[in-house]
Short mmCIF file of C-alpha atoms in Angstrom, two decimals:
data_model
loop_
_atom_site.label_atom_id
_atom_site.label_comp_id
_atom_site.label_asym_id
_atom_site.label_seq_id
_atom_site.Cartn_x
_atom_site.Cartn_y
_atom_site.Cartn_z
CA MET F 931 -191.44 31.27 14.64
CA THR F 932 -192.28 28.46 12.26
CA ALA F 933 -190.81 25.00 12.84
CA GLY F 934 -191.74 21.37 12.39
CA SER F 935 -192.47 19.14 15.30
CA ILE F 936 -190.51 16.05 16.20
CA PRO F 937 -193.13 13.52 17.43
CA ARG F 938 -192.03 10.73 19.70
CA ALA F 939 -193.30 7.76 17.70
CA SER F 940 -193.34 5.39 20.68
CA VAL F 941 -196.16 7.35 22.34
CA THR F 942 -197.82 9.56 19.72
CA GLY F 943 -198.67 6.98 17.05
CA ALA F 944 -200.11 8.92 14.07
CA ALA F 945 -200.43 12.27 15.95
CA ASP F 946 -198.35 15.14 14.56
CA PHE F 947 -198.07 18.82 15.49
CA GLU F 948 -196.95 21.51 13.05
CA VAL F 949 -195.64 24.57 14.92
CA GLU F 950 -196.50 28.00 13.56
CA ARG F 951 -195.39 30.19 16.46
CA PHE F 952 -193.54 29.42 19.71
CA GLU F 953 -192.28 32.54 21.46
CA TRP F 954 -192.62 34.96 24.36
CA ARG F 955 -195.61 37.18 23.52
CA ALA F 956 -194.91 39.15 26.71
CA PRO F 957 -192.28 38.97 29.47
CA ASP F 958 -194.70 36.90 31.58
CA ARG F 959 -196.33 34.89 28.81
CA LEU F 960 -195.00 32.08 26.57
CA GLU F 961 -197.38 31.20 23.73
CA LEU F 962 -197.46 28.19 21.39
CA SER F 963 -199.68 27.92 18.31
CA GLY F 964 -199.85 25.37 15.50
CA ARG F 965 -201.99 22.72 13.86
CA TRP F 966 -202.59 19.11 14.92
CA PHE F 967 -202.95 16.21 12.49
CA GLY F 968 -204.01 12.62 13.15
CA VAL F 969 -205.68 13.37 16.50
CA ARG F 970 -209.22 12.34 15.62
CA GLY F 971 -210.84 10.64 18.63
CA LEU F 972 -208.08 11.73 21.07
CA ARG F 973 -209.05 13.57 24.28
CA PHE F 974 -206.78 16.46 25.24
CA VAL F 975 -206.11 17.45 28.85
CA ARG F 976 -204.52 20.60 30.20
CA PRO F 977 -201.28 21.06 28.21
CA THR F 978 -197.97 20.77 30.01
CA LEU F 979 -194.76 22.30 28.67
CA GLU F 980 -191.38 21.05 29.87
CA LEU F 981 -188.28 23.08 28.93
CA HIS F 982 -184.72 21.69 29.00
CA GLY F 983 -181.45 23.56 28.89
CA ALA F 984 -178.09 24.08 30.60
CA GLY F 985 -178.71 21.15 32.93
CA ALA F 986 -181.98 22.71 34.16
CA ARG F 987 -185.57 21.67 33.63
CA ARG F 988 -188.68 23.83 33.92
CA ARG F 989 -192.28 22.61 33.89
CA LEU F 990 -195.22 24.91 32.99
CA LEU F 991 -199.01 24.38 33.02
CA ALA F 992 -201.14 26.11 30.40
CA LEU F 993 -203.30 29.06 31.30
CA LEU F 994 -207.05 28.40 31.40
CA GLU F 995 -208.01 31.04 28.84
CA HIS F 996 -207.88 28.52 25.96
CA LYS F 997 -209.66 25.69 27.81
CA PRO F 998 -210.73 22.99 26.82
CA TRP F 999 -207.84 22.94 24.26
CA ALA F 1000 -209.81 20.68 21.89
CA ALA F 1001 -207.93 20.03 18.64
CA GLY F 1002 -209.30 19.41 15.15
CA ASP F 1003 -207.26 18.11 12.24
CA GLY F 1004 -205.62 21.05 10.49
CA GLU F 1005 -207.28 23.69 12.67
CA LEU F 1006 -205.35 26.39 14.53
CA TRP F 1007 -204.57 25.40 18.14
CA ILE F 1008 -203.22 27.80 20.80
CA ALA F 1009 -201.92 27.31 24.31
CA ALA F 1010 -200.39 30.00 26.58
CA PHE F 1011 -198.10 29.34 29.54
CA PRO F 1012 -197.20 31.67 32.43
CA TRP F 1013 -193.59 32.76 32.85
CA GLU F 1014 -191.74 34.27 35.79
CA GLY F 1015 -188.43 36.00 35.45
CA ASP F 1016 -186.39 36.88 32.40
CA PRO F 1017 -186.63 34.78 29.20
CA VAL F 1018 -183.72 32.38 28.84
CA ASP F 1019 -182.35 30.10 26.16
CA PHE F 1020 -183.35 26.44 26.20
CA ASP F 1021 -182.10 23.45 24.25
CA SER F 1022 -185.46 21.81 23.64
CA ALA F 1023 -189.06 21.67 24.79
CA GLU F 1024 -191.58 18.89 25.29
CA LEU F 1025 -195.35 19.40 24.98
CA SER F 1026 -197.76 16.94 26.61
CA VAL F 1027 -201.53 17.12 25.98
CA GLY F 1028 -202.43 13.62 27.10
CA PRO F 1029 -200.99 10.35 28.39
CA SER F 1030 -200.34 9.16 24.83
CA VAL F 1031 -199.78 12.48 23.01
CA VAL F 1032 -196.31 13.94 23.63
CA VAL F 1033 -194.24 15.89 21.08
CA THR F 1034 -190.74 17.30 21.24
CA LEU F 1035 -190.36 20.89 20.03
CA GLU F 1036 -187.45 23.11 19.14
CA PRO F 1037 -186.70 25.87 21.71
CA PRO F 1038 -188.89 29.00 21.71
CA THR F 1039 -187.83 32.31 20.26
CA ALA F 1040 -186.67 34.77 22.88
CA PRO F 1041 -187.87 38.42 22.85
CA GLY F 1042 -185.98 40.46 20.30
CA GLY F 1043 -186.24 37.80 17.61
CA ARG F 1044 -183.11 35.86 18.46
CA ARG F 1045 -182.86 32.89 16.13
CA ARG F 1046 -182.93 29.42 17.48
CA ARG F 1047 -179.91 27.20 17.45
CA SER F 1048 -178.58 25.52 14.37
CA PRO F 1049 -179.92 22.07 13.40
CA GLY F 1050 -176.69 20.46 14.63
CA GLN F 1051 -176.96 22.15 18.02
CA ALA F 1052 -180.64 21.22 18.20
CA ALA F 1053 -179.77 17.58 17.46
CA VAL F 1054 -177.13 17.66 20.20
CA SER F 1055 -179.66 19.15 22.60
CA ARG F 1056 -182.21 16.49 21.74
CA GLU F 1057 -179.58 13.82 22.29
CA ARG F 1058 -178.73 15.31 25.70
CA VAL F 1059 -182.41 15.50 26.66
CA ARG F 1060 -183.00 11.95 25.52
CA ALA F 1061 -179.99 10.71 27.49
CA GLU F 1062 -181.17 12.58 30.58
CA ARG F 1063 -184.66 11.15 30.16
CA GLU F 1064 -183.30 7.61 29.84
CA ARG F 1065 -181.16 8.10 32.94
CA ASP F 1066 -184.12 9.48 34.88
CA ALA F 1067 -186.27 6.56 33.74
CA ALA F 1068 -183.57 4.12 34.89
CA LEU F 1069 -183.32 5.88 38.25
CA ASP F 1070 -187.11 5.84 38.62
CA ALA F 1071 -187.15 2.12 37.82
CA ARG F 1072 -184.40 1.53 40.37
CA ASP F 1073 -186.32 3.50 43.01
CA ALA F 1074 -189.48 1.56 42.24
CA ALA F 1075 -187.53 -1.70 42.56
CA VAL F 1076 -186.08 -0.56 45.89
CA ARG F 1077 -189.56 0.36 47.14
CA GLU F 1078 -190.86 -3.01 46.02
CA ARG F 1079 -187.97 -4.74 47.78
CA GLU F 1080 -188.71 -2.82 50.96
CA THR F 1081 -192.39 -3.80 50.67
CA LEU F 1082 -191.41 -7.44 50.29
CA GLN F 1083 -189.11 -7.15 53.28
CA ASP F 1084 -191.96 -5.66 55.34
CA GLU F 1085 -194.23 -8.49 54.24
CA ARG F 1086 -191.53 -11.00 55.16
CA ASP F 1087 -191.12 -9.40 58.59
CA ALA F 1088 -194.91 -9.48 59.10
CA ALA F 1089 -194.96 -13.15 58.07
CA LEU F 1090 -192.14 -13.94 60.49
CA ALA F 1091 -194.00 -12.12 63.27
CA ALA F 1092 -197.16 -14.09 62.45
CA ARG F 1093 -195.14 -17.29 62.47
CA ASP F 1094 -193.69 -16.46 65.88
CA ALA F 1095 -197.18 -15.67 67.20
CA ALA F 1096 -198.43 -18.99 65.81
CA VAL F 1097 -195.52 -20.78 67.49
CA ARG F 1098 -196.32 -19.08 70.77
CA ASP F 1099 -200.00 -20.02 70.41
CA ARG F 1100 -198.97 -23.58 69.61
CA ASP F 1101 -196.78 -23.76 72.69
CA THR F 1102 -199.59 -22.35 74.82
CA LEU F 1103 -202.03 -24.96 73.45
CA ALA F 1104 -199.47 -27.71 74.05
CA ARG F 1105 -198.87 -26.59 77.60
CA ALA F 1106 -202.64 -26.43 78.22
CA ALA F 1107 -203.11 -29.91 76.76
CA ASP F 1108 -200.23 -31.26 78.87
CA ALA F 1109 -201.73 -29.62 81.96
CA ARG F 1110 -205.12 -31.21 81.26
CA VAL F 1111 -203.54 -34.62 80.76
CA GLU F 1112 -201.44 -34.32 83.93
CA ALA F 1113 -204.49 -33.16 85.93
CA ARG F 1114 -206.50 -36.06 84.64
CA VAL F 1115 -203.73 -38.53 85.47
CA ALA F 1116 -203.34 -37.01 88.95
CA ALA F 1117 -207.07 -37.29 89.52
CA LEU F 1118 -207.09 -40.90 88.46
CA ARG F 1119 -204.10 -41.60 90.67
CA ASP F 1120 -205.87 -40.04 93.64
CA GLU F 1121 -208.97 -42.14 92.99
CA LEU F 1122 -206.85 -45.27 92.83
CA GLU F 1123 -205.17 -44.40 96.11
CA ARG F 1124 -208.52 -43.77 97.83
CA ASP F 1125 -209.96 -47.01 96.58
CA ALA F 1126 -207.87 -49.82 97.95
CA GLY F 1127 -209.07 -52.50 95.68
CA PRO F 1128 -210.51 -51.30 92.47
CA ALA F 1129 -212.14 -53.73 90.23
CA PRO F 1130 -210.38 -54.69 87.07
CA ALA F 1131 -213.19 -53.07 85.13
CA ASP F 1132 -212.49 -49.74 86.86
CA LEU F 1133 -208.80 -50.05 86.07
CA ASP F 1134 -209.60 -50.67 82.40
CA ALA F 1135 -211.89 -47.64 82.35
CA VAL F 1136 -209.14 -45.53 83.87
CA ALA F 1137 -206.67 -46.80 81.26
CA ARG F 1138 -209.10 -46.03 78.49
CA GLU F 1139 -209.69 -42.52 79.82
CA ARG F 1140 -205.93 -42.02 80.04
CA ASP F 1141 -205.46 -43.24 76.45
CA ALA F 1142 -208.30 -40.96 75.29
CA ALA F 1143 -206.65 -38.00 77.00
CA LEU F 1144 -203.32 -38.83 75.41
CA ALA F 1145 -204.97 -39.17 71.98
CA GLU F 1146 -206.70 -35.82 72.49
CA ARG F 1147 -203.37 -34.27 73.39
CA ASP F 1148 -201.73 -35.75 70.27
CA ALA F 1149 -204.58 -34.42 68.12
CA LEU F 1150 -204.14 -30.98 69.63
CA LEU F 1151 -200.41 -31.13 68.98
CA ALA F 1152 -200.98 -32.26 65.38
CA GLU F 1153 -203.54 -29.49 64.87
CA ARG F 1154 -201.05 -27.06 66.37
CA ASP F 1155 -198.18 -28.24 64.16
CA ALA F 1156 -200.17 -28.21 60.85
CA PRO F 1157 -200.45 -24.39 60.55
CA ARG F 1158 -196.85 -24.10 61.56
CA ALA F 1159 -195.76 -26.43 58.71
CA ASP F 1160 -197.89 -24.49 56.20
CA LEU F 1161 -196.52 -21.24 57.52
CA ASP F 1162 -192.94 -22.54 57.30
CA ALA F 1163 -193.52 -23.60 53.68
CA ALA F 1164 -195.06 -20.21 52.82
CA LEU F 1165 -192.19 -18.42 54.51
CA ALA F 1166 -189.67 -20.56 52.61
CA GLU F 1167 -191.36 -19.63 49.30
CA ARG F 1168 -191.47 -15.97 50.32
CA ASP F 1169 -187.78 -16.04 51.30
CA ALA F 1170 -186.91 -17.60 47.93
CA ALA F 1171 -188.95 -14.93 46.12
CA VAL F 1172 -187.33 -12.19 48.19
CA ALA F 1173 -183.87 -13.61 47.43
CA GLU F 1174 -184.67 -13.72 43.71
CA ARG F 1175 -186.01 -10.17 43.84
CA ASP F 1176 -182.87 -9.03 45.71
CA ALA F 1177 -180.71 -10.61 43.02
CA ALA F 1178 -182.76 -8.85 40.30
CA LEU F 1179 -182.47 -5.56 42.17
CA ALA F 1180 -178.73 -6.06 42.53
CA ALA F 1181 -178.47 -6.71 38.79
CA ARG F 1182 -180.62 -3.62 38.10
CA ASP F 1183 -178.44 -1.51 40.42
CA ALA F 1184 -175.33 -2.82 38.68
CA ALA F 1185 -176.83 -1.94 35.27
CA VAL F 1186 -177.79 1.55 36.47
CA ALA F 1187 -174.31 2.02 37.93
CA GLU F 1188 -172.77 0.89 34.67
CA ARG F 1189 -175.01 3.29 32.72
CA ASP F 1190 -174.12 6.14 35.08
CA ALA F 1191 -170.43 5.29 34.69
CA ALA F 1192 -170.80 5.25 30.91
CA MET F 1193 -172.61 8.59 30.94
CA ALA F 1194 -169.99 10.05 33.29
CA GLU F 1195 -167.22 8.78 31.03
CA ARG F 1196 -169.02 10.22 28.04
CA ASP F 1197 -169.49 13.58 29.76
CA SER F 1198 -165.84 13.59 30.85
CA ARG F 1199 -164.56 13.29 27.29
CA PRO F 1200 -163.23 16.43 25.60
CA GLY F 1201 -166.28 18.08 24.14
CA GLY F 1202 -168.72 15.94 26.16
CA LEU F 1203 -171.88 15.04 24.31
CA ASP F 1204 -170.80 17.07 21.29
CA ALA F 1205 -167.85 14.70 20.79
CA VAL F 1206 -170.15 11.68 21.09
CA VAL F 1207 -172.54 13.16 18.54
CA ALA F 1208 -169.61 14.00 16.27
CA GLU F 1209 -168.34 10.43 16.54
CA ARG F 1210 -171.82 9.13 15.77
CA ASP F 1211 -172.12 11.46 12.74
CA ALA F 1212 -168.68 10.32 11.55
CA ALA F 1213 -169.74 6.68 11.93
CA LEU F 1214 -172.96 7.40 10.01
CA ALA F 1215 -170.97 9.19 7.28
CA ALA F 1216 -168.58 6.23 7.06
CA ARG F 1217 -171.56 3.89 6.86
CA ASP F 1218 -173.12 5.98 4.07
CA ALA F 1219 -169.80 5.99 2.22
CA ALA F 1220 -169.60 2.20 2.59
CA VAL F 1221 -173.16 1.90 1.28
CA ARG F 1222 -172.32 4.10 -1.70
CA ALA F 1223 -169.17 2.06 -2.38
CA ARG F 1224 -171.23 -1.12 -2.14
CA ASP F 1225 -173.80 0.28 -4.60
CA ALA F 1226 -171.00 1.25 -7.00
CA ALA F 1227 -169.54 -2.25 -6.71
CA VAL F 1228 -172.97 -3.73 -7.41
CA ARG F 1229 -173.33 -1.52 -10.48
CA ASP F 1230 -169.85 -2.53 -11.69
CA ARG F 1231 -170.73 -6.17 -11.11
CA ASP F 1232 -173.94 -5.77 -13.10
CA ALA F 1233 -172.01 -4.08 -15.92
CA ALA F 1234 -169.43 -6.90 -15.89
CA LEU F 1235 -172.21 -9.46 -15.99
CA THR F 1236 -173.74 -7.60 -18.94
CA ASP F 1237 -170.36 -7.56 -20.76
CA ARG F 1238 -169.92 -11.24 -19.97
CA ASP F 1239 -173.37 -12.07 -21.27
CA ALA F 1240 -172.73 -10.29 -24.63
CA PRO F 1241 -170.23 -12.97 -25.89
CA LEU F 1242 -172.55 -15.64 -24.58
CA ARG F 1243 -175.40 -14.16 -26.58
CA GLU F 1244 -173.16 -13.96 -29.65
CA ARG F 1245 -172.17 -17.60 -29.10
CA ASP F 1246 -175.80 -18.58 -28.76
CA ALA F 1247 -176.59 -16.73 -32.01
CA ALA F 1248 -173.69 -18.49 -33.76
CA LEU F 1249 -174.87 -21.85 -32.44
CA ALA F 1250 -178.39 -21.08 -33.65
CA ALA F 1251 -177.02 -20.13 -37.08
CA ARG F 1252 -174.94 -23.31 -37.11
CA ASP F 1253 -177.96 -25.40 -36.20
CA ALA F 1254 -179.94 -23.71 -38.99
CA ALA F 1255 -177.10 -24.41 -41.47
CA LEU F 1256 -176.94 -28.04 -40.30
CA ALA F 1257 -180.69 -28.32 -40.74
CA GLU F 1258 -180.41 -26.88 -44.25
CA ARG F 1259 -177.52 -29.26 -44.98
CA ASP F 1260 -179.54 -32.22 -43.75
CA ALA F 1261 -182.46 -31.11 -45.88
CA ALA F 1262 -180.11 -30.75 -48.90
CA LEU F 1263 -178.66 -34.21 -48.19
CA ARG F 1264 -182.16 -35.64 -48.01
CA ASP F 1265 -183.02 -33.88 -51.31
CA ARG F 1266 -179.80 -35.15 -52.88
CA GLU F 1267 -180.53 -38.69 -51.74
CA GLY F 1268 -184.00 -38.35 -53.28
CA VAL F 1269 -182.45 -37.10 -56.54
CA ARG F 1270 -180.03 -40.01 -56.46
CA ARG F 1271 -182.85 -42.47 -55.99
CA ARG F 1272 -184.78 -40.79 -58.80
CA GLY F 1273 -181.65 -40.91 -61.02
CA ARG F 1274 -181.21 -44.60 -60.24
CA GLU F 1275 -184.83 -45.20 -61.15
CA LEU F 1276 -184.42 -43.23 -64.40
CA LEU F 1277 -181.19 -45.09 -65.15
CA SER F 1278 -182.91 -48.42 -64.62
CA ARG F 1279 -185.72 -47.27 -66.87
CA TYR F 1280 -183.20 -46.06 -69.45
CA GLU F 1281 -181.37 -49.36 -69.33
CA ALA F 1282 -184.72 -51.12 -69.82
CA VAL F 1283 -185.42 -48.88 -72.82
CA VAL F 1284 -181.93 -49.53 -74.23
CA ALA F 1285 -182.44 -53.26 -73.75
CA ALA F 1286 -185.82 -53.01 -75.50
CA GLN F 1287 -184.21 -50.95 -78.26
CA GLU F 1288 -181.48 -53.54 -78.68
CA GLU F 1289 -184.16 -56.24 -78.78
CA LEU F 1290 -185.98 -54.24 -81.44
CA VAL F 1291 -182.71 -53.80 -83.34
CA ARG F 1292 -182.14 -57.57 -83.20
CA GLU F 1293 -185.66 -58.14 -84.39
CA ARG F 1294 -185.13 -55.61 -87.11
CA ASP F 1295 -181.88 -57.28 -88.18
CA THR F 1296 -183.67 -60.63 -88.19
CA ALA F 1297 -186.44 -59.12 -90.27
CA ILE F 1298 -183.93 -57.56 -92.64
CA ALA F 1299 -182.10 -60.88 -92.96
CA ALA F 1300 -185.41 -62.58 -93.65
CA HIS F 1301 -186.22 -59.82 -96.09
CA ASP F 1302 -182.86 -60.30 -97.85
CA ALA F 1303 -183.44 -64.06 -98.03
CA MET F 1304 -186.89 -63.56 -99.42
CA ARG F 1305 -185.53 -61.07 -101.87
CA ALA F 1306 -182.80 -63.47 -102.96
CA GLU F 1307 -185.47 -66.14 -103.43
CA ARG F 1308 -187.52 -63.68 -105.44
CA ASP F 1309 -184.53 -62.75 -107.57
CA ALA F 1310 -183.88 -66.43 -108.20
CA ALA F 1311 -187.52 -66.95 -109.07
CA VAL F 1312 -187.42 -64.01 -111.38
CA ALA F 1313 -184.23 -65.21 -113.04
CA GLY F 1314 -185.80 -68.64 -113.64
CA ALA F 1315 -188.85 -67.17 -115.14
CA GLY F 1316 -187.00 -64.83 -117.47
CA GLN F 1317 -188.32 -66.66 -120.46
CA ARG F 1318 -191.77 -65.42 -119.84
CA GLN F 1319 -191.37 -61.71 -120.59
CA PRO F 1320 -194.48 -59.65 -120.48
CA ALA F 1321 -195.81 -58.12 -123.53
CA ALA F 1322 -194.64 -54.64 -124.45
CA GLY F 1323 -196.81 -52.00 -122.85
CA GLY F 1324 -198.34 -54.45 -120.36
CA PRO F 1325 -198.76 -53.77 -116.63
CA PRO F 1326 -195.73 -54.05 -114.28
CA PRO F 1327 -195.45 -57.01 -112.07
CA ILE F 1328 -197.37 -56.79 -108.72
CA PRO F 1329 -194.93 -56.53 -105.70
CA THR F 1330 -195.26 -59.13 -103.04
CA GLY F 1331 -195.44 -58.61 -99.25
CA VAL F 1332 -191.71 -59.13 -99.00
CA ASP F 1333 -191.02 -55.56 -100.27
CA TRP F 1334 -192.95 -53.54 -97.52
CA LEU F 1335 -192.46 -55.78 -94.46
CA PRO F 1336 -189.07 -54.29 -93.42
CA ARG F 1337 -190.51 -50.80 -93.57
CA VAL F 1338 -193.42 -51.69 -91.35
CA LEU F 1339 -191.10 -53.28 -88.78
CA ALA F 1340 -188.80 -50.23 -88.73
CA LEU F 1341 -191.76 -47.85 -88.24
CA GLY F 1342 -193.07 -50.00 -85.34
CA ALA F 1343 -189.68 -50.01 -83.62
CA LEU F 1344 -189.45 -46.22 -84.00
CA ALA F 1345 -192.92 -45.72 -82.55
CA ILE F 1346 -192.09 -47.90 -79.51
CA LEU F 1347 -188.87 -45.96 -78.94
CA LEU F 1348 -190.75 -42.63 -79.05
CA ILE F 1349 -193.32 -43.90 -76.53
CA ILE F 1350 -190.58 -45.01 -74.13
CA LEU F 1351 -188.79 -41.65 -74.44
CA ALA F 1352 -192.07 -39.80 -73.71
CA ILE F 1353 -192.61 -41.93 -70.60
CA LEU F 1354 -189.06 -41.17 -69.40
CA ILE F 1355 -189.48 -37.44 -70.03
CA HIS F 1356 -192.81 -37.42 -68.14
CA GLY F 1357 -191.24 -39.29 -65.17
CA VAL F 1358 -188.35 -36.82 -64.92
CA ALA F 1359 -190.75 -33.87 -64.98
#
């Protein structure tokens, strides 16, 4: 038989046992073999096998042929257990190889190769074993509490007996002290009666002796009462502790009774533990379905959030494009404003050139008018000197400066205009 172990995590820690074979090798021999893991440094004792089934429990001690049952990680480990009677079916088994190493196993294979129970039946059996173990632990705790309560009651009875003995001793001491005082007083009284006339000094001595005896008696009484007061205080504390312990035991008994009632009610249901396990499995299935529904809802929510974020991303892209267009528009407006300023500068320059041209034109007109006046004067001079004709074939008359002055002025104005136009063209470029 090959099966996995079910370690009890609360006691085994990292120890794990992998079963390879768990079966009856002979009618009087039950053998278990497997491999241990995570047992480095652990000391194994004589293995104990406890079998559970059909409300019965059977405890077996391993045979000594495999002693000392030392286990190495991953190495084959074997333990054999004696068996009396016919092999029977069990619900589960528990292997103990030390105080802190206990594993729960599936039931052994009976002779003839009968298969073990189904996983569901094995789970039910484990639940029943666990419930029985918890009930036994609660009963053991209750018994321990009862024994402790009885111990406390015995201690309280012993303390009360000691207190009574101390009271009796105190009364004996008091009676002895009273007897001594009375004897002393009687003796003094007899002495006074024998002596007819005692001196005042003798009477004072007698009074002092009487007072000393009374003081001694009071001291004895105080010494007697001191242990009694301490004992009364200790007994009061013990009674309070016993009352508190009784209340705790009553609460524990009530809890155990309630657990027993719950287990009885559970066992009395139709189907018993199987119904409880079925209800638990149904609750677990409902929980798993709720978890799956929650996961689906979370996925739908994430998808909805993704769909919601898509328009937001598109809006953000549109806003970014709008901001870029606004930036381009602002840049174009700044460029246009610069062009306008440049145009205004060119216009002012052009107006200056036009004004200069008009000034040149006025100067030219003035020069032409002066030229015409000079020419008229020349014509008049020539008409008055018509009598003096030059000889035939002689040289022509020499022109005066009045003939080329207008030309020079026009050429100068043209050159100035060309220079201004070149400056304007260079500025625009």
